[in-house]
CSV table of C-alpha atoms in Angstrom, one decimal:
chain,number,residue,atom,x,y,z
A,1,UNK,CA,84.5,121.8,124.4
A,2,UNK,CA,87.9,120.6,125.6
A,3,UNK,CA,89.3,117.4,124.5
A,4,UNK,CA,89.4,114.6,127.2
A,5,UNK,CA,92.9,112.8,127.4
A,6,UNK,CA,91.0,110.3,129.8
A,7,UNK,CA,87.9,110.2,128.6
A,8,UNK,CA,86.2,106.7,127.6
A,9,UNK,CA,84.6,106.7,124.6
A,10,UNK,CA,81.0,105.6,123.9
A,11,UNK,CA,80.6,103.7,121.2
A,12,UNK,CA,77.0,102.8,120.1
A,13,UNK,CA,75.9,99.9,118.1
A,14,UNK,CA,72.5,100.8,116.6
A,15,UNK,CA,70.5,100.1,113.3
A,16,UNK,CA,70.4,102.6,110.8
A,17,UNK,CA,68.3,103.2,107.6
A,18,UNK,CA,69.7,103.3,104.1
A,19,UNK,CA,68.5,103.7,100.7
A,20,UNK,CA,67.8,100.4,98.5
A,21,UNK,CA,70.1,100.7,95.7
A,22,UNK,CA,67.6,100.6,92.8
A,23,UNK,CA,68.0,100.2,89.2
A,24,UNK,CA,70.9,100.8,86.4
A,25,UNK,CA,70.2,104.9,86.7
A,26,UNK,CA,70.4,104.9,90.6
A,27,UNK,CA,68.4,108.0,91.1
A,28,UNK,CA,64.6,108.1,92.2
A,29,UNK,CA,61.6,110.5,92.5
A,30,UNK,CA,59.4,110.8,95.7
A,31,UNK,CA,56.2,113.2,95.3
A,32,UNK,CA,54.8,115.0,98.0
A,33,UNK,CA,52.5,117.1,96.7
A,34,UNK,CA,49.2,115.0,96.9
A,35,UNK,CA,48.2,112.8,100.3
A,36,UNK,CA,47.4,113.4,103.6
A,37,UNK,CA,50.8,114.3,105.7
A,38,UNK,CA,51.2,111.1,107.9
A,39,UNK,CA,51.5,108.8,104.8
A,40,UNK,CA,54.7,110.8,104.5
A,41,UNK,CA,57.2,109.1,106.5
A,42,UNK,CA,55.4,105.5,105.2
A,43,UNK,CA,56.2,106.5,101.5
A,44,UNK,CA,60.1,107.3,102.3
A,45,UNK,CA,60.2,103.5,104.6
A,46,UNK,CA,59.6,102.3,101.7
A,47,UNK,CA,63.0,102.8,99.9
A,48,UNK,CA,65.0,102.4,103.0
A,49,UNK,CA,66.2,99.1,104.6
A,50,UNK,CA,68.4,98.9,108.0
A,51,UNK,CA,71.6,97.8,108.7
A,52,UNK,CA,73.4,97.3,111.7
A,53,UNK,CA,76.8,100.0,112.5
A,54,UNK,CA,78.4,100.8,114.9
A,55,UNK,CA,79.0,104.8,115.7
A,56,UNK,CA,82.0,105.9,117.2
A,57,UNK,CA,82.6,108.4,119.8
A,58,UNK,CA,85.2,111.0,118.8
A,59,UNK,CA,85.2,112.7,121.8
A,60,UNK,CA,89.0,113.7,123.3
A,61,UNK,CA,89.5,113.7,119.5
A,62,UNK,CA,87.8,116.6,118.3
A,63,UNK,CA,90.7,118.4,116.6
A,64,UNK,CA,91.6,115.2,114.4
A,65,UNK,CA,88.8,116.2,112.6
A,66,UNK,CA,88.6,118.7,109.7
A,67,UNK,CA,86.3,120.1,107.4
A,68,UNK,CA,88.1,119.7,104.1
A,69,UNK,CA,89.2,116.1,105.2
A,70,UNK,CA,86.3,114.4,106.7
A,71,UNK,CA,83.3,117.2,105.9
A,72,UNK,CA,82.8,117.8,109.7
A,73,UNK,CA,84.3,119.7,112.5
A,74,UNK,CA,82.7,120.2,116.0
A,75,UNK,CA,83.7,123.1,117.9
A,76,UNK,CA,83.5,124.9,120.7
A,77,UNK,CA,81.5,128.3,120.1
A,78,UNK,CA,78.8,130.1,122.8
A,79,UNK,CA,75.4,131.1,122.0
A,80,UNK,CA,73.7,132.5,124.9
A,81,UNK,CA,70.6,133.7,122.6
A,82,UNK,CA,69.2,130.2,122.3
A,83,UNK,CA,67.0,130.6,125.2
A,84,UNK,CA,65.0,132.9,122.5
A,85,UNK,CA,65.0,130.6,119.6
A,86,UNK,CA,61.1,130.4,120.0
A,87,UNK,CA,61.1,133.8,118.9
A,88,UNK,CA,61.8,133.8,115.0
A,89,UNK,CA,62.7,137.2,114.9
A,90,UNK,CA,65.2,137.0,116.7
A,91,UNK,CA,66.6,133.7,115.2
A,92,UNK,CA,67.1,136.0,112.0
A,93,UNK,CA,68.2,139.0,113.3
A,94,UNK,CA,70.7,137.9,115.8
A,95,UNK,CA,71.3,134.0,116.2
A,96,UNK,CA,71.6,133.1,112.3
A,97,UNK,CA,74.1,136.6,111.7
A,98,UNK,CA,75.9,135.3,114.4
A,99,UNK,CA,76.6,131.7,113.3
A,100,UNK,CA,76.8,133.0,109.5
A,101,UNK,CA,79.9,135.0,111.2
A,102,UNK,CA,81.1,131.6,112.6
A,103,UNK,CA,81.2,130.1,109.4
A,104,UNK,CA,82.9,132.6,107.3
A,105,UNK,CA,85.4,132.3,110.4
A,106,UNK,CA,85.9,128.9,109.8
A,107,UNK,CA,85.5,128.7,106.2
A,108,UNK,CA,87.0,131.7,104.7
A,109,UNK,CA,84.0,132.5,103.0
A,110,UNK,CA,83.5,136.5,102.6
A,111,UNK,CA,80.0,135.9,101.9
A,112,UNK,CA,77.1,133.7,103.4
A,113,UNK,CA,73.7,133.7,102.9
A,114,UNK,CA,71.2,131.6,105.0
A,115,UNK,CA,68.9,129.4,103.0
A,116,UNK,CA,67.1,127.7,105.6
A,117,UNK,CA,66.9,127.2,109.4
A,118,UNK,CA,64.5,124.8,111.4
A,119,UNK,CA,64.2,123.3,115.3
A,120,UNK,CA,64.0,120.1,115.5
A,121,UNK,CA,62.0,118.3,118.1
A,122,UNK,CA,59.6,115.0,118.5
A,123,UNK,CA,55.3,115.1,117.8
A,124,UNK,CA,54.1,115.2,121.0
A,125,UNK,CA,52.6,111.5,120.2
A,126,UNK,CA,56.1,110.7,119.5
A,127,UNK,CA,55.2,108.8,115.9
A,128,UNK,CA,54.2,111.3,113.7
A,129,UNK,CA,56.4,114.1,112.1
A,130,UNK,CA,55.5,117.1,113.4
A,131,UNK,CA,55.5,120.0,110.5
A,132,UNK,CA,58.9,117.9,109.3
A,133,UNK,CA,60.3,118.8,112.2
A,134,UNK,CA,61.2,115.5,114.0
A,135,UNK,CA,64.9,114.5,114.2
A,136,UNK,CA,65.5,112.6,110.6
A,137,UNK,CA,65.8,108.7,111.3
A,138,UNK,CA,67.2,108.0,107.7
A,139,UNK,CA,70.7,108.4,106.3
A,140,UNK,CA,70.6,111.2,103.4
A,141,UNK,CA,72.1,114.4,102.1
A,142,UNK,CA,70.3,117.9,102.0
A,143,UNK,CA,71.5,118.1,98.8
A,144,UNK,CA,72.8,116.4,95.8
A,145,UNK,CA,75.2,118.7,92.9
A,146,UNK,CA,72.2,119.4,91.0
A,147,UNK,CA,70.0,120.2,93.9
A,148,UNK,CA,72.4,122.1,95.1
A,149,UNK,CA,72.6,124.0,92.0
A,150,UNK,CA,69.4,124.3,91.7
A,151,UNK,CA,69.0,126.1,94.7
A,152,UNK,CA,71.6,128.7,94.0
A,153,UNK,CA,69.9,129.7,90.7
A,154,UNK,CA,66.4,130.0,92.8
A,155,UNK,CA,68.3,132.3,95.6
A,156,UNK,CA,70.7,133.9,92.8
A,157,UNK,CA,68.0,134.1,89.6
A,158,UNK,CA,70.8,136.0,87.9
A,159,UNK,CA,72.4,134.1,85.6
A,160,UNK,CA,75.7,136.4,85.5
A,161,UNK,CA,75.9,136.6,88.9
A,162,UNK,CA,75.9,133.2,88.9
A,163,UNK,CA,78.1,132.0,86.2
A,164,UNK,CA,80.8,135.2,88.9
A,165,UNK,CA,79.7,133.1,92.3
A,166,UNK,CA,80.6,129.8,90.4
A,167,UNK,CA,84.5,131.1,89.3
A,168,UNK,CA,85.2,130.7,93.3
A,169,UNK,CA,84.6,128.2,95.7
A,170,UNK,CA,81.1,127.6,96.4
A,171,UNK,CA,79.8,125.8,99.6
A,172,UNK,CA,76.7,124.6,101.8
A,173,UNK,CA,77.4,124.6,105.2
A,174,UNK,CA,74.9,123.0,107.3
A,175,UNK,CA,75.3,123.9,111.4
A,176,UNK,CA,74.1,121.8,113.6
A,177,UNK,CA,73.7,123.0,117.7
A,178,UNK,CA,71.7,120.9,120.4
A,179,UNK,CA,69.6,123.6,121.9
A,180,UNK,CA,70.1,121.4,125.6
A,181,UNK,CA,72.7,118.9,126.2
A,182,UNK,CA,72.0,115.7,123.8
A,183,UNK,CA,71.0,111.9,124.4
A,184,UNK,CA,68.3,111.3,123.0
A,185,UNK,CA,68.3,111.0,119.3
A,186,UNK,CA,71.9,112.0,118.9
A,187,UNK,CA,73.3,113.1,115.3
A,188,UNK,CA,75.7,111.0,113.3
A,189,UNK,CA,77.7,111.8,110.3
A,190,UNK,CA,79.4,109.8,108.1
A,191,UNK,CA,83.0,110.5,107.9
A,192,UNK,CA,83.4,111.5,103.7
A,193,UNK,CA,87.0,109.9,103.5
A,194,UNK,CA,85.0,106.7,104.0
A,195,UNK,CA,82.2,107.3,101.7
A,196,UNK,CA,82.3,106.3,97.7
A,197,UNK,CA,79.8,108.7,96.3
A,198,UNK,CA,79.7,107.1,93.2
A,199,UNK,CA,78.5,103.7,94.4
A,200,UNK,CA,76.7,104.4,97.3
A,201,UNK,CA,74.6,108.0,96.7
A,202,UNK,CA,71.7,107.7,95.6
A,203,UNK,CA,69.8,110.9,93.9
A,204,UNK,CA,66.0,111.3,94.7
A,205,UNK,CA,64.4,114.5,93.5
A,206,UNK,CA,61.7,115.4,96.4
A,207,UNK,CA,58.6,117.5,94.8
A,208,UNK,CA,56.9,119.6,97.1
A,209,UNK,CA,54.1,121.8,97.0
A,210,UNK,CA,56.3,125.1,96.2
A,211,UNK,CA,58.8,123.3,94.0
A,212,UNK,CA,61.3,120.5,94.2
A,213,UNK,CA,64.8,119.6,95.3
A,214,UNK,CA,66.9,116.5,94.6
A,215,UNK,CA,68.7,115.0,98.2
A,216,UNK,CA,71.2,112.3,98.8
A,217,UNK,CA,69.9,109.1,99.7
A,218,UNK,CA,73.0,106.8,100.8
A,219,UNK,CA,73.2,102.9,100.3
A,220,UNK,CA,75.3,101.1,102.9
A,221,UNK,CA,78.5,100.3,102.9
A,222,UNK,CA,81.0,98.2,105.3
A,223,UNK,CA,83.9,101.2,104.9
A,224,UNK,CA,81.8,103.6,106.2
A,225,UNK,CA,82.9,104.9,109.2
A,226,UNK,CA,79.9,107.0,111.4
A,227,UNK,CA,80.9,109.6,114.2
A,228,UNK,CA,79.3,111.8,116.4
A,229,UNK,CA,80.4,113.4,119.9
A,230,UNK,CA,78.6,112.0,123.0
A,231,UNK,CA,76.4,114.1,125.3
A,232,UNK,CA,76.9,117.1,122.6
A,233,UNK,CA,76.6,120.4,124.3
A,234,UNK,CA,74.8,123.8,123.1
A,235,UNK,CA,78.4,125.3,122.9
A,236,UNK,CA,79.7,122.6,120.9
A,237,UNK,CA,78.0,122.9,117.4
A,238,UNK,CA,78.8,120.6,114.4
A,239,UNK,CA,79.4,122.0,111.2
A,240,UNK,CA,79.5,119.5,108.0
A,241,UNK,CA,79.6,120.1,104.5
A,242,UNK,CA,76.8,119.9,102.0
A,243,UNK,CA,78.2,121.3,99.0
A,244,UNK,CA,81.7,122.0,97.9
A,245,UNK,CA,81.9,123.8,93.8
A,246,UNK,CA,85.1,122.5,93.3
A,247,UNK,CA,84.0,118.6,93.9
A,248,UNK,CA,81.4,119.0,91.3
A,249,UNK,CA,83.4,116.5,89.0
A,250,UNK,CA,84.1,113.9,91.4
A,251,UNK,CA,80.4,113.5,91.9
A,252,UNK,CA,80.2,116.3,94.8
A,253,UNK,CA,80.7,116.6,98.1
A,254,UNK,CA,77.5,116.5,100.8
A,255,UNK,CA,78.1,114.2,104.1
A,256,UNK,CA,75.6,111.6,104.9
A,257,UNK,CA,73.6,112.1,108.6
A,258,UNK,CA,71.3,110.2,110.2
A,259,UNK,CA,69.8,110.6,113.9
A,260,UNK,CA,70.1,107.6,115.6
A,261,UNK,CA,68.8,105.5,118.6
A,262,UNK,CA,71.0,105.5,121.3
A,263,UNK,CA,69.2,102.4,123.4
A,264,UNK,CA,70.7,104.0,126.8
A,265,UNK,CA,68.8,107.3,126.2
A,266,UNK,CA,65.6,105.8,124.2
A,267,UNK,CA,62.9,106.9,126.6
A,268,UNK,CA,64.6,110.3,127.5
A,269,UNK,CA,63.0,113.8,126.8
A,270,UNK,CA,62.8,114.6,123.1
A,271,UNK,CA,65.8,116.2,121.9
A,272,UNK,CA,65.8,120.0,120.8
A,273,UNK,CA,68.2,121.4,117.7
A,274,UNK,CA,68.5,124.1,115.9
A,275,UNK,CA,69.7,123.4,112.3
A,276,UNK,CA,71.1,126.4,110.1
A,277,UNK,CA,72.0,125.6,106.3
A,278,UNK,CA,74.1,128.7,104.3
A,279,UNK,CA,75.8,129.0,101.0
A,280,UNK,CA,78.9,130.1,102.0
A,281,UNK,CA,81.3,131.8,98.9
A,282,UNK,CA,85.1,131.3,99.5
């Protein structure tokens, strides 16, 4: 990665879209389990609205950056397999081990367990989500506290092993790696020391077919501060924080992200990511 003492930073002003804050409760429901699949993206524009920010480039400043301070680091961490990542096979039995390894690394955890991986590209009409894997144009959480816990009873359905799991430190790790370099579409996270979860998340429980999950949808806010790292490398993934155990009082802790237009690189090649998300136990 490297960090560039005389490198100029690009900054990009660009819209991005936010949950409406909604009523007294500020928490909504979204059902996907009826409709055809292209009203999908129609039903979730309708609880967002747009608002201008701009998204600084932290580039040259990489290591000002921490997990437990801002929820997300980049590094600097080589993955020659990625050239394979068509073959899901090997995404389980060699990439995902290997960035699970990564994250304990980082973390301390002595145990992670992968709950989900996905590539991300564009529909080849360029409108349409393709299997929900189009880059996500909408600021949001994987995971509120009680999604979050949710999904750690439906991976650990034992309550004691539970109730053992939650006396430590319990995170979700979500790693983020451009499978070729990035400008289209680039990622942006929200720095966390800058975001008031209180006032600003907003908790929408998504129904799907094979069960349900309650995300983060984020209202906006003039003290945010949005990052990302420009013309993001394969060897420089971004890890950020989705869950943290021991911020369960103060409302959690799971950093807002958004894809973004970058107007420079709008009619580029579709950008190509690989996403992996992991409990990780400290």
């Amino acid at each position: 990665m490297g960090e560039h003492a005389r490198y100029i930073a690009r900054h990009v002003e660009t819209d991005l879209c936010f949950g409406k804050r909604l009523d007294v409760d500020n928490s909504d429901q979204v059902k996907f389990t009826k409709g055809k699949q292209e009203d999908k993206p129609k039903k979730m524009q309708a609880l967002n609205e747009r608002h201008k920010v701009q998204v600084q480039d932290i580039r040259g400043q990489e290591s000002s950056y921490t997990l437990d301070k801002n929820g997300f680091v980049y590094l600097s961490h080589e993955m020659p397999e990625l050239a394979r990542v068509s073959d899901e096979e090997y995404v389980k039995e060699t990439i995902i081990p290997e960035t699970e390894s990564l994250v304990r690394k980082i973390t301390g955890a002595t145990r992670t367990v992968t709950l989900a991986h996905r590539v991300r590209c564009l529909a080849e009409d360029g409108a349409l989500l393709a299997s929900n894997r189009a880059p996500a144009h909408s600021v949001h959480s994987d995971f509120t506290v009680r999604g979050a816990l949710h999904n750690l009873e439906t991976v650990f359905p034992d309550k004691r092993e539970r109730k053992r799991l939650l006396a430590g430190r319990v995170l979700i790790i979500n790693v983020w790696r451009p499978l070729k370099p990035i400008q289209r579409d680039p990622l942006t996270v929200c720095d966390w020391s800058s975001v008031n979860i209180q006032a600003e998340s907003i908790p929408t429980r998504v129904t799907l077919p094979n069960g349900w999950n309650e995300v983060g949808w984020y209202a906006y806010s003039p003290s945010q501060r949005w990052c990302y790292l420009s013309g993001q490398q394969p060897n420089e993934p971004l890890i950020f924080t989705q869950f943290d155990s021991s911020e369960v009082d103060e409302g959690g802790f799971t950093v807002p992200h958004s894809a973004f237009v970058d107007p420079e690189y709008s009619d580029f090649a579709a950008r190509e990511s690989l996403e992996i998300k992991m409990f990780a136990f400290v």
